[in-house]
Coordinates of C-alpha atoms and ligand atoms in Angstrom, one line a residue:
M160 CA 8.1 44.0 -19.6
N161 CA 8.6 43.4 -23.2
I162 CA 7.0 45.5 -25.8
E163 CA 4.2 42.8 -26.3
T164 CA 2.9 43.6 -22.7
K165 CA 4.1 47.2 -22.5
F166 CA 0.7 47.5 -25.5
L167 CA -1.7 46.2 -23.2
H168 CA -0.2 47.2 -19.2
A169 CA 2.1 50.4 -19.7
G170 CA 0.5 53.5 -18.3
Y171 CA -1.9 52.3 -16.5
E172 CA -2.8 49.9 -13.5
P173 CA -5.7 49.7 -11.8
K174 CA -5.5 49.2 -8.1
N175 CA -7.0 47.6 -5.8
G176 CA -11.3 47.9 -7.0
E177 CA -10.6 50.0 -10.2
P178 CA -11.6 49.1 -13.8
R179 CA -9.9 47.0 -15.2
Q180 CA -10.5 48.8 -18.9
L181 CA -8.7 52.3 -18.9
P182 CA -11.5 55.4 -17.4
I183 CA -12.7 57.8 -19.6
Y184 CA -12.4 61.5 -17.9
Q185 CA -15.8 62.8 -20.0
S186 CA -15.0 66.4 -17.3
T187 CA -14.1 69.5 -18.5
T188 CA -13.4 70.4 -15.1
W189 CA -11.6 69.9 -11.6
K190 CA -13.1 70.7 -8.2
Y191 CA -10.8 72.2 -5.5
A192 CA -11.3 72.9 -1.9
S193 CA -9.4 76.0 -2.0
S194 CA -7.8 78.7 -4.2
D195 CA -4.3 78.5 -3.2
D196 CA -4.9 75.3 -3.9
M197 CA -5.8 76.1 -7.2
G198 CA -3.6 78.7 -7.6
K199 CA -0.6 76.5 -6.9
L200 CA -1.5 74.6 -10.5
F201 CA -1.8 77.3 -12.4
D202 CA 1.5 78.3 -11.1
L203 CA 2.8 74.6 -12.0
E204 CA 3.6 74.8 -8.4
A205 CA 1.8 71.9 -7.6
S206 CA 0.7 68.7 -10.3
G207 CA -3.0 67.8 -11.1
Y208 CA -5.7 68.8 -13.0
F209 CA -7.8 71.7 -13.5
Y210 CA -8.5 72.3 -17.0
T211 CA -9.3 68.9 -20.2
R212 CA -7.2 71.9 -22.8
L213 CA -4.3 71.4 -20.6
Q214 CA -4.5 67.8 -19.2
N215 CA -6.7 65.0 -18.4
P216 CA -5.7 61.7 -16.9
T217 CA -7.7 59.9 -19.6
N218 CA -4.6 61.2 -22.3
D219 CA -2.1 61.5 -19.4
M220 CA -1.9 57.5 -18.7
V221 CA -2.6 56.5 -22.8
A222 CA 1.2 59.2 -23.1
A223 CA 2.4 57.1 -20.8
K224 CA 2.2 53.8 -21.9
L225 CA 3.5 55.5 -25.1
A226 CA 6.7 57.1 -24.1
A227 CA 6.9 53.7 -22.1
L228 CA 7.0 52.2 -26.0
E229 CA 9.2 54.5 -27.2
G230 CA 11.7 54.5 -24.9
G231 CA 10.4 58.2 -24.0
V232 CA 10.6 60.0 -20.7
A233 CA 7.1 62.1 -21.6
A234 CA 4.8 61.8 -24.1
M235 CA 2.0 64.5 -25.0
L236 CA -1.3 63.3 -26.7
T237 CA -2.8 66.3 -29.9
S238 CA -5.9 66.1 -31.7
S239 CA -3.7 65.5 -34.4
G240 CA -1.1 63.8 -36.2
Q241 CA -0.5 67.6 -37.5
A242 CA -1.2 68.8 -34.4
A243 CA 2.0 66.6 -33.0
N244 CA 4.4 67.9 -35.4
F245 CA 3.3 71.2 -35.6
F246 CA 3.7 71.4 -31.8
A247 CA 7.1 69.3 -31.7
L248 CA 9.4 71.8 -34.2
F249 CA 7.0 74.1 -32.2
N250 CA 8.5 74.3 -29.2
I251 CA 11.6 74.8 -30.5
C252 CA 11.5 77.8 -32.5
E253 CA 10.5 81.1 -33.1
T254 CA 10.1 83.6 -36.1
G255 CA 13.8 84.0 -37.4
S256 CA 14.2 80.1 -36.9
H257 CA 14.6 77.4 -39.4
I258 CA 14.3 74.0 -40.2
V259 CA 16.3 71.3 -42.1
A260 CA 13.9 68.3 -43.7
S261 CA 13.6 65.4 -45.3
S262 CA 11.4 66.0 -49.0
A263 CA 10.2 63.6 -48.9
I264 CA 8.0 63.6 -46.1
Y265 CA 4.1 63.6 -46.1
G266 CA 2.1 66.0 -47.7
G267 CA 0.7 67.4 -45.0
T268 CA 3.8 68.3 -43.3
Y269 CA 5.6 69.5 -46.4
N270 CA 2.9 71.6 -46.3
L271 CA 2.6 72.8 -42.4
L272 CA 7.0 73.4 -43.3
G273 CA 6.8 75.2 -46.3
V274 CA 3.7 76.9 -46.3
T275 CA 2.4 78.1 -42.7
M276 CA 5.6 78.0 -40.7
K277 CA 7.6 79.3 -43.1
K278 CA 4.7 82.8 -42.8
M279 CA 5.2 82.5 -39.4
G280 CA 9.2 83.3 -40.1
I281 CA 10.2 79.9 -39.7
D282 CA 12.3 79.0 -43.0
V283 CA 12.8 75.7 -43.8
T284 CA 15.2 73.5 -46.6
F285 CA 13.9 70.0 -47.9
V286 CA 17.1 68.0 -48.3
D287 CA 17.2 64.7 -50.1
Q288 CA 17.6 62.2 -47.3
D289 CA 19.0 59.5 -49.0
L290 CA 22.7 62.0 -50.0
P291 CA 25.5 61.6 -48.4
E292 CA 25.8 63.3 -45.1
E293 CA 28.9 65.9 -46.2
E294 CA 26.6 66.4 -48.6
L295 CA 23.3 67.0 -45.7
A296 CA 25.7 69.6 -44.2
K297 CA 24.9 72.1 -46.1
A298 CA 21.2 72.5 -45.0
F299 CA 22.5 73.7 -42.3
R300 CA 22.9 77.4 -40.6
P301 CA 23.5 78.7 -37.7
N302 CA 20.3 80.1 -36.9
T303 CA 18.7 76.1 -38.0
R304 CA 16.9 74.3 -34.5
A305 CA 16.1 71.3 -35.7
L306 CA 16.2 68.3 -38.3
F307 CA 13.2 66.1 -39.3
G308 CA 12.4 63.3 -40.8
E309 CA 9.9 59.9 -40.9
T310 CA 10.9 56.5 -40.6
I311 CA 8.8 55.8 -43.5
T312 CA 7.8 57.8 -45.5
N313 CA 4.4 58.5 -46.0
P314 CA 3.6 58.2 -49.8
T315 CA 6.8 56.8 -51.3
V316 CA 7.8 54.7 -48.4
T317 CA 11.5 55.4 -48.4
V318 CA 13.3 54.5 -44.9
L319 CA 15.4 56.8 -43.0
D320 CA 18.8 56.7 -42.1
I321 CA 17.9 57.5 -37.9
E322 CA 21.7 57.3 -37.7
K323 CA 22.8 59.2 -40.3
F324 CA 19.8 61.5 -39.6
A325 CA 20.9 61.5 -35.6
R326 CA 24.4 62.1 -36.3
L327 CA 23.8 65.4 -38.0
A328 CA 21.4 67.0 -36.3
H329 CA 24.2 66.6 -33.1
S330 CA 27.1 68.2 -34.6
H331 CA 25.0 71.4 -34.8
G332 CA 23.5 71.2 -32.4
V333 CA 20.0 70.7 -32.7
P334 CA 17.8 67.6 -32.0
L335 CA 16.7 64.9 -34.7
I336 CA 12.5 64.6 -34.3
V337 CA 11.5 61.5 -36.1
D338 CA 7.8 60.8 -37.1
N339 CA 7.1 57.1 -36.0
T340 CA 3.5 57.2 -38.4
F341 CA 4.0 54.1 -40.7
A342 CA 6.4 52.0 -38.6
T343 CA 5.2 52.0 -35.1
P344 CA 6.9 51.2 -31.5
A345 CA 6.4 47.5 -32.8
N346 CA 8.6 47.6 -35.6
C347 CA 10.7 50.3 -34.6
R348 CA 11.7 53.0 -32.1
P349 CA 13.6 55.7 -33.3
I350 CA 14.8 56.6 -29.7
E351 CA 17.2 53.3 -29.4
F352 CA 18.9 54.4 -33.2
G353 CA 19.3 58.3 -31.7
A354 CA 16.1 60.5 -32.0
D355 CA 15.4 62.9 -29.3
I356 CA 11.0 63.9 -30.4
V357 CA 9.1 60.8 -32.2
T358 CA 5.9 61.8 -33.2
H359 CA 2.8 60.3 -34.1
S360 CA 0.0 60.8 -36.3
T361 CA -2.3 58.1 -34.4
T362 CA -5.0 58.2 -36.8
K363 CA -3.3 55.6 -38.3
Y364 CA -2.0 52.1 -37.8
M365 CA -2.3 52.6 -33.7
D366 CA -6.0 53.5 -33.1
G367 CA -6.0 51.1 -36.8
H368 CA -9.1 50.8 -37.2
A369 CA -10.1 54.3 -39.1
I370 CA -12.0 56.1 -36.3
S371 CA -10.6 58.6 -34.8
V372 CA -7.6 61.4 -36.1
G373 CA -5.7 62.4 -33.2
G374 CA -1.6 62.4 -32.8
A375 CA 1.2 62.4 -30.0
I376 CA 4.7 63.4 -28.9
I377 CA 7.4 61.6 -27.4
D378 CA 10.8 63.4 -25.7
S379 CA 13.3 61.1 -25.3
G380 CA 14.5 63.4 -22.9
N381 CA 18.2 62.9 -24.3
F382 CA 19.2 66.2 -26.3
D383 CA 20.9 68.7 -23.3
W384 CA 18.9 72.3 -23.8
M385 CA 20.4 73.8 -21.6
A386 CA 23.9 72.7 -23.2
H387 CA 22.3 75.5 -26.3
A388 CA 21.0 77.4 -24.5
D389 CA 21.4 80.4 -26.6
M390 CA 19.7 78.3 -28.9
Y391 CA 16.7 77.6 -27.5
P392 CA 15.6 80.4 -25.4
G393 CA 12.2 79.4 -25.3
L394 CA 13.3 76.3 -23.1
T395 CA 16.4 77.8 -21.3
T396 CA 15.3 81.4 -20.2
P397 CA 12.9 82.9 -18.0
D398 CA 8.3 82.2 -19.3
E399 CA 6.9 85.5 -17.8
S400 CA 3.7 84.2 -18.3
Y401 CA 4.3 81.7 -15.3
H402 CA 6.4 84.1 -13.3
G403 CA 9.5 83.7 -14.9
L404 CA 10.1 80.2 -14.7
V405 CA 12.5 78.4 -16.7
Y406 CA 11.1 75.2 -18.1
A407 CA 14.2 73.1 -18.7
E408 CA 15.9 74.2 -15.2
K409 CA 12.8 74.0 -13.4
F410 CA 11.8 69.9 -14.8
G411 CA 15.0 68.6 -16.0
K412 CA 14.2 66.1 -18.5
L413 CA 10.9 67.0 -18.3
G414 CA 11.1 70.1 -19.7
Y415 CA 10.2 70.0 -23.2
I416 CA 6.7 68.2 -22.5
T417 CA 6.0 70.2 -20.0
K418 CA 6.1 73.0 -21.8
A419 CA 4.6 71.8 -25.3
T420 CA 1.9 71.6 -22.6
S421 CA 1.4 74.1 -20.7
Q422 CA 2.2 76.9 -23.0
L423 CA 1.4 75.5 -26.6
M424 CA -1.3 74.0 -25.6
R425 CA -2.5 76.7 -23.3
D426 CA -2.6 79.3 -26.2
L427 CA -2.8 76.9 -29.0
G428 CA -5.6 74.6 -27.8
S429 CA -5.1 71.3 -29.8
I430 CA -6.1 68.6 -26.9
Q431 CA -7.2 65.2 -28.0
S432 CA -10.5 64.2 -26.4
P433 CA -10.7 61.5 -23.9
Q434 CA -12.6 59.7 -25.9
N435 CA -11.0 59.8 -28.3
A436 CA -7.7 58.9 -26.4
F437 CA -9.9 55.9 -24.9
Y438 CA -10.6 54.3 -28.6
L439 CA -6.6 55.0 -29.4
N440 CA -5.1 53.0 -26.2
N441 CA -8.3 50.2 -27.7
G442 CA -6.3 50.2 -30.4
L443 CA -2.9 50.2 -29.1
E444 CA -3.2 46.8 -27.2
S445 CA -3.4 44.8 -30.3
L446 CA -0.8 47.1 -32.6
H447 CA 2.0 44.3 -32.2
V448 CA -0.5 42.0 -33.3
R449 CA -1.7 43.2 -35.7
M450 CA 1.6 45.0 -36.9
N451 CA 2.6 41.6 -37.7
R452 CA -0.4 40.7 -39.4
H453 CA -0.4 43.9 -41.9
C454 CA 3.9 43.0 -42.6
E455 CA 3.5 39.3 -43.5
N456 CA 0.0 40.4 -45.7
A457 CA 2.3 43.3 -47.3
K458 CA 4.6 40.7 -48.5
K459 CA 2.5 38.1 -50.0
V460 CA 0.1 40.8 -51.6
A461 CA 4.2 42.7 -52.9
E462 CA 5.8 39.7 -53.8
F463 CA 2.4 39.2 -55.8
L464 CA 2.6 42.9 -57.6
S465 CA 6.5 42.4 -58.1
K466 CA 5.9 39.1 -60.5
Q467 CA 3.1 40.9 -62.8
D468 CA 4.1 41.9 -65.9
K469 CA 1.7 45.2 -66.1
V470 CA 3.1 46.5 -63.3
A471 CA 5.9 48.9 -64.0
W472 CA 7.8 49.3 -60.8
I473 CA 7.2 48.5 -57.3
H474 CA 8.8 49.7 -53.6
Y475 CA 8.3 48.0 -50.6
P476 CA 11.5 48.2 -48.4
D477 CA 10.6 44.3 -47.2
L478 CA 10.9 42.9 -50.8
E479 CA 13.9 41.9 -51.5
G480 CA 16.1 43.9 -54.1
D481 CA 14.4 47.4 -52.6
K482 CA 16.3 50.1 -53.0
Y483 CA 16.2 50.2 -48.9
N484 CA 15.5 47.0 -48.4
E485 CA 19.1 47.0 -46.1
L486 CA 17.8 49.5 -44.6
S487 CA 14.9 48.7 -43.3
K488 CA 16.6 45.2 -42.6
K489 CA 18.9 47.2 -40.5
Y490 CA 15.7 49.5 -38.6
L491 CA 13.0 47.5 -39.4
P492 CA 14.0 43.8 -38.8
N493 CA 10.4 42.9 -38.0
G494 CA 8.9 44.0 -41.0
S495 CA 8.3 47.6 -42.5
C496 CA 4.7 48.1 -42.6
G497 CA 2.1 47.8 -44.8
V498 CA 1.8 50.4 -47.5
M499 CA 4.2 49.8 -50.5
A500 CA 3.8 52.2 -54.2
F501 CA 3.5 50.5 -57.9
A502 CA 2.3 51.5 -60.6
V503 CA 0.4 49.9 -63.7
K504 CA 2.1 50.2 -67.7
G505 CA 0.1 53.0 -69.2
G506 CA -0.2 55.8 -67.3
R507 CA -2.8 57.4 -65.3
D508 CA -5.7 56.5 -67.4
K509 CA -4.7 52.3 -66.5
A510 CA -4.3 53.8 -63.1
I511 CA -7.7 54.6 -62.7
R512 CA -9.3 52.1 -64.8
F513 CA -7.4 49.0 -62.2
M514 CA -8.4 50.9 -59.0
D515 CA -12.2 51.1 -60.2
S516 CA -12.1 47.3 -60.3
L517 CA -11.1 46.7 -57.3
K518 CA -13.7 44.7 -55.4
L519 CA -11.9 44.2 -52.0
A520 CA -10.0 47.1 -51.6
T521 CA -11.6 50.4 -51.4
I522 CA -9.9 53.4 -52.5
A523 CA -10.3 55.9 -49.9
T524 CA -7.9 59.1 -48.5
H525 CA -6.3 57.0 -46.0
V526 CA -3.8 54.5 -45.0
A527 CA -2.7 52.4 -42.1
D528 CA -5.5 50.8 -41.2
A529 CA -7.7 47.4 -40.7
R530 CA -9.5 46.9 -44.1
T531 CA -6.6 47.2 -47.3
C532 CA -7.5 50.3 -49.2
L533 CA -5.4 52.6 -51.9
L534 CA -5.0 56.0 -53.5
H535 CA -3.5 57.7 -56.6
P536 CA -2.1 60.4 -55.3
A537 CA -2.2 61.8 -58.9
S538 CA -5.9 61.8 -59.3
H539 CA -6.4 62.5 -55.0
T540 CA -4.7 63.3 -53.2
H541 CA -2.3 65.3 -55.3
R542 CA -4.7 66.2 -58.0
Q543 CA -3.7 69.8 -58.5
L544 CA -0.5 69.5 -59.6
S545 CA 0.7 69.2 -63.3
D546 CA 2.7 65.8 -63.5
Q547 CA 6.3 67.7 -63.5
Q548 CA 4.9 69.7 -59.9
L549 CA 4.0 65.3 -58.8
L550 CA 7.8 64.9 -60.0
E551 CA 9.4 67.9 -58.2
A552 CA 7.9 66.7 -54.4
G553 CA 9.0 62.5 -55.4
I554 CA 5.4 61.9 -56.4
A555 CA 5.3 59.8 -60.0
P556 CA 2.4 60.4 -61.2
D557 CA 1.4 56.8 -62.2
L558 CA 2.0 56.0 -58.6
I559 CA -0.8 54.3 -56.5
R560 CA -0.2 53.6 -52.4
L561 CA -1.6 50.6 -51.5
S562 CA -1.9 50.0 -47.8
V563 CA -2.6 45.9 -46.8
G564 CA -4.8 45.3 -44.6
L565 CA -5.7 42.0 -42.2
E566 CA -8.2 40.9 -45.2
N567 CA -6.7 37.6 -45.7
A568 CA -3.8 37.5 -48.3
D569 CA -5.2 35.6 -50.8
D570 CA -8.4 37.2 -51.4
L571 CA -6.9 40.8 -51.4
I572 CA -4.6 38.7 -54.2
A573 CA -7.5 37.6 -56.4
D574 CA -9.0 40.8 -56.1
L575 CA -5.7 42.5 -57.2
K576 CA -5.2 40.2 -60.3
Q577 CA -9.2 40.7 -61.2
A578 CA -8.5 44.1 -61.6
L579 CA -5.1 43.6 -63.1
E580 CA -7.3 41.7 -65.7
Q581 CA -8.8 44.5 -66.8
I582 CA -7.1 46.5 -67.8
Ligands
PLP969 C1 -1.5 61.4 -41.4 C2 0.0 61.1 -41.1 C3 0.4 62.7 -40.6 C4 -0.7 63.6 -40.0 O1 -1.7 63.3 -39.7 P1 -3.4 62.8 -38.9 O2 -3.6 62.6 -37.5 O3 -3.7 63.4 -40.3 O4 -3.2 65.2 -38.8 C5 1.2 63.1 -40.2 N1 2.9 61.8 -40.7 C6 2.1 61.0 -41.3 C7 3.2 60.3 -41.9 C8 0.8 60.5 -41.5 O5 1.2 59.6 -42.6

C-alpha cells in the first residue's frame, strides 16, 4: 500500500459482517473462562486483553496503523505527547543514565528532561543541533543512553539533520529518538533516515481538530539491544516482576514496545482512552490530504509575510533562502508543516498590538490544527522568562508562532494584512 492508502486502511481490516468503522472497545476488563487462561496473560505467556490500562483493542488497531505509517514494527498509544516522550526515554534509562538532546526541542520536553527526569537521577546535556558532528560527539559520556531531537522543532521551526544525528547516536552505541509531531509521517518518516524510535504528540496534526490530547511511540525494531546488553539492562536482563523474562530475548524486535506496555504502562498508567484513540483514527484518515493543504497555505502566507516592511524576520523551512531550506528539501520534499515563526518590528508591544488586531487567526495555546492560530511565547507560554532567559532557551523575545490552518489562504493573508496596518 502507498502511504495515502495506509492512512485509511492500515491497522484495522474488518472481516465479513464486521463494522466498517473502527469499533470503540469501551471496556476496562475482559472475561475469561478459567483462571489458567487469565494467569497466562499475566505471565506474558499468551497474548490477549485483560485490563485497558495495559492494552485495549481500539488503541492497538490505531497503534498498528501508526507503525505501518512510520515504517516501524510495533507502536503504542499514550495519554499525551509528554507521556510518549517520557516513556520512550524511561524505557531505556534509569538513575545514573544520561541523555543528549537538542536544545531546540519543545518547551514541555525540555522541562521533562531538564527538571523532572533530572530529579530521577537521569542527567541531560542539551546541544545545538546545528553543530558539526565532531562538536556534538563531545556531549556523549559512557553513561549516555539516548540521543533525542525533533524533525521540525517547536516553536523555532528548525529542521533536524536526522542522518547526522543517527550516525552520532549509532557511533556511540545508543538509539536515536525523534519526535515527529510537526512533520507527521505524511511528510517525513524518520526511520527511513536512521531514527530508531519515533514519538508523537498526536494532539497536533494527527488529531487535527484540537479535540483530544494523546501521544504515540513507534519502534523501528532496528536497534540491537543485545549488542549493547550492558547498557540496557532493563531490556537484556531478567524482569523479576514477570518471573525473570528478558524482553529483548523473548520478544526480539518487539521487546522495546512490549516492555513499555507491560512494565511502564502497568506501573505508571498513562493510557490513551479508547474514545480518544477513535478520534485520533478519524484524524489520521484525512491527515495526508490536510498536510498538503497546511503546507500549501503556509507557503503562501510565509511568502506574503516575507515581503512586508513591518515584518522583522521570518523562519519557514519551505521558503527559498531560509536557513533550513536545504534540509527541508532533503527530509521534507513534500513540504514541512503549517507552522512558522516570525516577528513584527518594534518588539513586544507591537507584537501584542498586531495579534490583538487579528480577526480570523485566533490567539490559542495550541498549534497544528485545522484553524489558524498564533501565540507569542514571550507573552504567553514563556511569560515568566526574562528576555535574556528567552534567548538562552533559543526563543527570540519578539517571536510569534503562527500555525496556518485549512482556511482559504487569501482570507488569512487579508487578515494578516489588516492587522499589520494597525501597527
Ligand atoms: C505538543 C508537543 C508535545 C507534547 O504533547 P502533548 O500532547 O501536549 O503532551 C511534544 N512534542 C512536540 C513537538 C509538541 O509539539
